[in-house]
Coordinates of C-alpha atoms in Angstrom, one line a residue:
M1 CA 16.9 13.2 -13.3
F2 CA 14.2 14.7 -12.7
K3 CA 15.2 17.0 -10.0
I4 CA 18.1 18.2 -12.6
K5 CA 15.3 19.4 -14.0
I6 CA 13.1 20.9 -12.0
L7 CA 16.7 22.8 -10.3
I8 CA 16.7 24.0 -13.9
I9 CA 13.7 24.8 -14.3
L10 CA 14.2 27.3 -11.2
I11 CA 17.2 28.1 -12.1
T12 CA 15.2 29.4 -15.8
I13 CA 13.0 31.2 -13.6
I14 CA 15.2 33.2 -11.3
L15 CA 17.2 34.5 -14.6
S16 CA 13.7 35.4 -16.0
N17 CA 12.8 37.2 -13.6
N18 CA 16.5 39.3 -12.7
H19 CA 16.0 40.3 -15.8
T20 CA 12.4 42.0 -16.5
L21 CA 13.8 43.6 -12.6
S22 CA 16.3 44.8 -15.3
I23 CA 14.5 46.1 -17.2
E24 CA 11.2 47.5 -15.7
N25 CA 14.5 49.3 -13.3
K26 CA 16.6 51.6 -16.1
I27 CA 17.6 54.7 -14.9
V28 CA 15.0 57.5 -16.5
V29 CA 16.4 60.5 -15.2
K30 CA 20.0 62.1 -14.6
I31 CA 21.4 65.1 -13.1
D32 CA 24.6 66.1 -12.2
N33 CA 26.2 62.6 -10.5
Q34 CA 23.1 61.6 -9.5
I35 CA 20.7 59.0 -10.7
I36 CA 16.9 58.2 -10.8
T37 CA 15.7 55.1 -11.9
S38 CA 12.2 53.9 -12.4
L39 CA 12.6 51.7 -9.4
D40 CA 13.1 55.0 -7.4
I41 CA 9.9 56.7 -9.0
S42 CA 7.6 54.0 -8.2
N43 CA 8.5 54.3 -4.3
E44 CA 8.3 58.2 -4.8
Y45 CA 4.0 56.8 -5.5
K46 CA 3.9 54.6 -2.9
Y47 CA 5.9 56.9 -0.2
L48 CA 3.2 60.1 -1.7
I49 CA -0.1 58.5 -1.7
A50 CA 1.1 57.4 1.0
L51 CA 0.9 60.5 3.3
N52 CA -2.0 61.6 0.9
P53 CA -4.5 58.5 1.0
S54 CA -6.9 61.0 -0.5
L55 CA -4.5 60.5 -4.0
K56 CA -5.9 56.9 -4.5
N57 CA -8.7 57.7 -6.8
S58 CA -6.2 60.0 -9.1
K59 CA -4.7 58.5 -12.4
K60 CA -1.3 56.5 -11.6
E61 CA 0.0 58.0 -14.4
D62 CA -1.1 61.7 -13.6
L63 CA 0.7 60.3 -10.1
I64 CA 3.9 58.9 -11.3
K65 CA 4.1 62.2 -13.9
L66 CA 4.3 63.6 -10.2
S67 CA 6.4 61.2 -8.3
K68 CA 9.0 62.2 -11.1
R69 CA 9.0 65.9 -10.5
S70 CA 9.2 65.5 -6.4
I71 CA 12.1 62.7 -6.7
I72 CA 14.1 65.5 -8.7
Q73 CA 13.8 68.5 -6.2
E74 CA 14.7 65.6 -3.9
K75 CA 18.3 64.9 -6.4
I76 CA 18.2 68.4 -6.5
K77 CA 18.3 69.9 -2.7
K78 CA 20.8 66.6 -1.7
I79 CA 23.3 68.2 -4.6
E80 CA 23.4 71.3 -3.0
I81 CA 22.8 70.5 0.9
K82 CA 25.9 68.1 -0.6
K83 CA 28.2 71.0 -1.4
N84 CA 27.4 73.6 1.7
F85 CA 27.7 70.6 4.6
N86 CA 30.2 68.0 5.3
N87 CA 28.9 65.1 7.4
P88 CA 24.8 66.6 7.2
K89 CA 23.1 65.4 10.1
I90 CA 20.3 65.8 11.9
P91 CA 19.4 65.3 15.2
Q92 CA 17.6 62.5 16.3
N93 CA 15.1 63.8 19.0
F94 CA 14.5 66.4 16.1
L95 CA 14.1 64.3 13.5
E96 CA 11.7 62.4 15.3
Q97 CA 9.7 65.7 16.1
I98 CA 9.5 66.1 12.0
L99 CA 7.9 62.8 12.0
Q100 CA 5.3 63.4 14.5
N101 CA 4.2 66.3 12.8
V102 CA 3.8 63.9 9.0
Y103 CA 1.9 60.6 10.9
S104 CA -0.2 63.2 12.8
K105 CA -1.2 64.9 9.4
I106 CA -2.8 61.5 8.3
G107 CA -4.6 60.8 11.6
I108 CA -2.1 58.2 13.1
D109 CA -1.1 58.7 16.4
N110 CA 2.2 57.2 17.1
L111 CA 5.6 56.2 15.7
D112 CA 4.9 51.9 16.0
D113 CA 1.7 52.5 14.2
F114 CA 2.8 54.6 11.5
K115 CA 5.9 52.4 10.9
A116 CA 3.0 49.6 10.4
Y117 CA 1.0 51.7 8.1
L118 CA 4.3 52.4 5.7
A119 CA 4.7 48.9 5.4
A120 CA 1.1 47.8 5.0
N121 CA 1.8 50.7 2.1
E122 CA 5.5 48.7 0.8
V123 CA 7.0 52.0 2.6
D124 CA 10.0 52.4 3.9
F125 CA 10.5 53.6 7.0
E126 CA 14.8 53.9 6.8
S127 CA 13.7 55.7 3.3
V128 CA 11.0 58.0 4.9
K129 CA 13.8 59.4 7.6
N130 CA 15.6 60.2 4.8
K131 CA 13.3 62.3 2.5
L132 CA 12.6 64.3 5.9
E133 CA 16.4 64.5 7.1
I134 CA 17.4 66.0 3.5
E135 CA 14.2 68.5 3.6
S136 CA 15.3 69.2 7.0
L137 CA 18.4 70.2 6.2
W138 CA 17.5 72.0 3.0
N139 CA 15.3 74.1 5.6
E140 CA 18.8 74.4 7.5
L141 CA 20.7 75.5 4.9
I142 CA 17.7 78.6 3.8
F143 CA 17.9 79.4 7.9
I144 CA 21.6 80.0 7.2
K145 CA 21.5 81.8 4.3
F146 CA 18.7 84.1 5.0
S147 CA 17.5 84.4 8.3
T148 CA 19.9 87.6 8.8
K149 CA 17.1 88.8 6.1
I150 CA 14.0 88.3 7.9
K151 CA 12.0 90.9 9.2
I152 CA 9.3 90.6 11.4
D153 CA 7.1 93.8 13.3
E154 CA 6.6 92.5 16.9
K155 CA 4.9 96.0 18.0
K156 CA 2.5 95.3 15.0
I157 CA 1.9 92.2 15.7
R158 CA 1.5 93.0 19.8
T159 CA -1.4 95.1 18.6
R160 CA -2.9 92.2 16.7
I161 CA -3.2 90.3 19.5
N162 CA -4.2 92.1 21.7
K163 CA -7.7 93.3 19.7
N164 CA -8.8 89.7 19.7
N165 CA -7.7 88.9 23.2
K166 CA -11.7 87.1 23.8
F167 CA -11.7 84.7 22.2
L168 CA -9.7 82.2 20.0
K169 CA -10.3 82.1 16.3
S170 CA -8.1 79.5 14.9
Y171 CA -7.9 78.0 10.8
L172 CA -6.8 74.5 9.4
L173 CA -5.1 74.8 5.7
S174 CA -4.0 74.1 3.4
E175 CA -1.4 75.9 0.2
I176 CA -0.4 75.8 -2.7
S177 CA 2.9 78.4 -3.5
F178 CA 3.2 78.6 -7.2
G179 CA 4.3 81.4 -9.8
V180 CA 4.0 82.2 -13.1
P181 CA 6.2 84.0 -15.8
S182 CA 4.0 87.2 -16.3
L183 CA 1.0 88.5 -14.4
N184 CA -0.6 87.9 -17.7
D185 CA -0.3 84.3 -17.6
L186 CA -1.9 84.5 -14.1
D187 CA -6.3 84.3 -14.4
N188 CA -5.2 81.1 -17.0
K189 CA -2.6 79.5 -14.2
F190 CA -5.6 79.8 -11.7
L191 CA -8.4 78.6 -14.0
E192 CA -5.7 75.9 -14.7
I193 CA -5.4 75.0 -11.0
T194 CA -9.0 75.8 -9.9
N195 CA -10.4 72.7 -12.8
V196 CA -7.5 70.6 -10.9
I197 CA -9.3 71.0 -7.6
N198 CA -12.4 70.8 -8.5
K199 CA -11.8 67.6 -10.2
K200 CA -9.0 66.0 -8.2
G201 CA -9.4 68.1 -5.2
F202 CA -6.3 69.6 -3.3
D203 CA -4.1 67.5 -2.3
F204 CA -3.5 66.3 -6.0
A205 CA -3.3 70.0 -6.8
A206 CA -1.3 71.3 -4.3
L207 CA 1.5 68.1 -5.4
K208 CA 1.0 69.3 -9.0
Y209 CA 1.4 72.7 -8.9
S210 CA 2.7 74.0 -5.4
V211 CA 6.4 74.8 -4.6
S212 CA 6.2 75.3 -1.3
P213 CA 8.2 72.2 1.1
T214 CA 4.3 70.8 1.9
A215 CA 3.8 70.2 -1.2
N216 CA 4.5 66.7 -0.9
L217 CA 2.2 66.8 1.9
G218 CA -1.2 67.7 -0.2
G219 CA -0.2 71.1 1.2
K220 CA -1.1 70.4 4.0
L221 CA -0.6 73.2 7.4
N222 CA -1.2 73.3 10.9
W223 CA -3.3 75.0 12.9
I224 CA -3.0 78.6 12.8
S225 CA -4.6 81.2 15.1
E226 CA -6.0 84.2 13.1
S227 CA -4.0 87.0 15.1
S228 CA -0.7 84.5 13.5
L229 CA -2.4 85.2 10.0
N230 CA -1.7 89.2 8.2
E231 CA -4.1 91.4 7.4
N232 CA -4.2 90.3 3.6
I233 CA -4.6 86.9 4.0
K234 CA -7.0 86.8 6.8
K235 CA -8.9 89.0 3.9
E236 CA -9.3 86.7 1.9
I237 CA -10.7 83.4 4.1
N238 CA -12.8 85.3 6.5
D239 CA -15.8 84.3 5.1
L240 CA -15.2 80.7 3.6
Q241 CA -16.6 78.4 4.4
I242 CA -15.3 74.9 5.1
N243 CA -13.2 73.6 2.2
G244 CA -13.5 76.9 0.5
F245 CA -10.0 78.5 -1.5
T246 CA -9.2 81.4 -1.7
K247 CA -8.6 83.6 -5.2
P248 CA -4.8 83.5 -5.6
I249 CA -3.3 86.4 -2.6
V250 CA 0.4 88.0 -4.4
V251 CA 2.8 86.8 -1.7
P252 CA 6.9 87.1 -2.2
G253 CA 7.7 85.2 -4.6
G254 CA 4.9 84.6 -6.2
F255 CA 1.3 83.5 -5.5
L256 CA -0.5 81.8 -2.2
I257 CA -3.9 79.7 -2.5
L258 CA -5.5 78.8 0.7
Q259 CA -8.1 76.1 1.0
V260 CA -10.0 76.1 5.2
N261 CA -9.8 72.9 5.5
D262 CA -11.4 73.6 9.8
I263 CA -12.6 76.5 11.6
R264 CA -12.4 76.3 14.9
N265 CA -13.5 79.2 17.9
E266 CA -12.3 79.2 21.7
K267 CA -13.5 81.8 24.2
I268 CA -10.0 82.2 26.1
E269 CA -7.7 83.9 28.1
I270 CA -5.2 84.9 25.6
D271 CA -0.8 84.7 27.2
I272 CA -0.1 87.5 24.9
E273 CA 4.0 86.7 25.6
K274 CA 3.4 82.7 24.0
E275 CA 0.9 83.8 21.8
L276 CA 3.7 86.5 19.9
K277 CA 6.1 83.7 19.9
K278 CA 4.2 81.6 17.8
I279 CA 2.9 84.4 15.9
K280 CA 7.1 85.0 15.3
N281 CA 7.6 81.5 14.9
Y282 CA 5.1 81.3 11.7
E283 CA 6.5 84.7 10.3
K284 CA 9.6 83.6 10.2
N285 CA 8.8 80.3 8.9
N286 CA 6.6 81.9 5.9
Q287 CA 9.7 84.4 4.8
L288 CA 12.4 81.4 5.1
N289 CA 9.8 79.1 2.7
Q290 CA 9.4 82.6 0.3
Y291 CA 13.4 82.2 0.1
S292 CA 13.5 78.4 -0.6
K293 CA 11.1 78.7 -3.4
M294 CA 13.8 81.4 -5.0
Y295 CA 16.8 79.7 -3.5
F296 CA 15.5 76.4 -5.3
N297 CA 14.6 78.0 -8.6
K298 CA 17.9 80.1 -8.8
I299 CA 20.1 76.4 -7.9
K300 CA 17.7 74.8 -10.6
K301 CA 18.8 76.4 -13.5
N302 CA 22.9 75.7 -12.7
V303 CA 21.8 71.5 -12.8
E304 CA 22.3 69.3 -15.4
I305 CA 19.2 67.4 -15.5
D306 CA 19.2 64.8 -18.2
E307 CA 15.7 62.9 -18.9
L308 CA 16.3 59.4 -20.5

């Protein structure tokens, strides 16, 4: 009799827990034929915190809102990818390079340590791979659609390299890429972003305002040599101290705010051809990112988003 009572209690607890979970894990957004649940947003929250540890001090409700926006953007991209590719897949070796780029930005040296780090933060590694694969397929889609529109002035780049051939100055930057309805709104938008940067940090502001693919990484970019930067950007960051950030810089499709995270100067005899290739890749990616933002904004208008 005692065992039966215990069994009844256990069943009651399990059913109660399942009921609680069903209430908590509810559908919060419908996007065409895709759904987003409260559990999806919770997992996105953990993912964003894991990739941006500095966000841990931010208010949870603020990050939940950003997590919701982030996963809505991901779902929209996924829908568009399925429209354009049959059985889309990223090669394993390329995915491994992307993973390395992600975990190196948060100071982790190898994949095993990254997996352990994710597990400690209750983030599923396969889910992270899936997210990075979606972003990679999106980038491939943008390349297919817009690569013929890329324009690079190789002669101008060579001149810049030769001008700086005695030493190499590089910047470790973060970015916030954004747009405004009209130029009249720019000052107020910049003031709003500046207030968030000063109160909550550049990482949080990038996650909140940036429409660049780097937003989920707090806007972090890799080291960029000074010769890779156009004169307009170089002029804006030249006098900045570490952790300083620029005023909005006009770029195709919107505006850019850059923060200087670190600076290094190296005396080096630059391999002109190698540096040229690096800068051309940077220019190409920069232009593709602009097309990516414009294309995303275009398709978003044709997607039905119902927030429940």
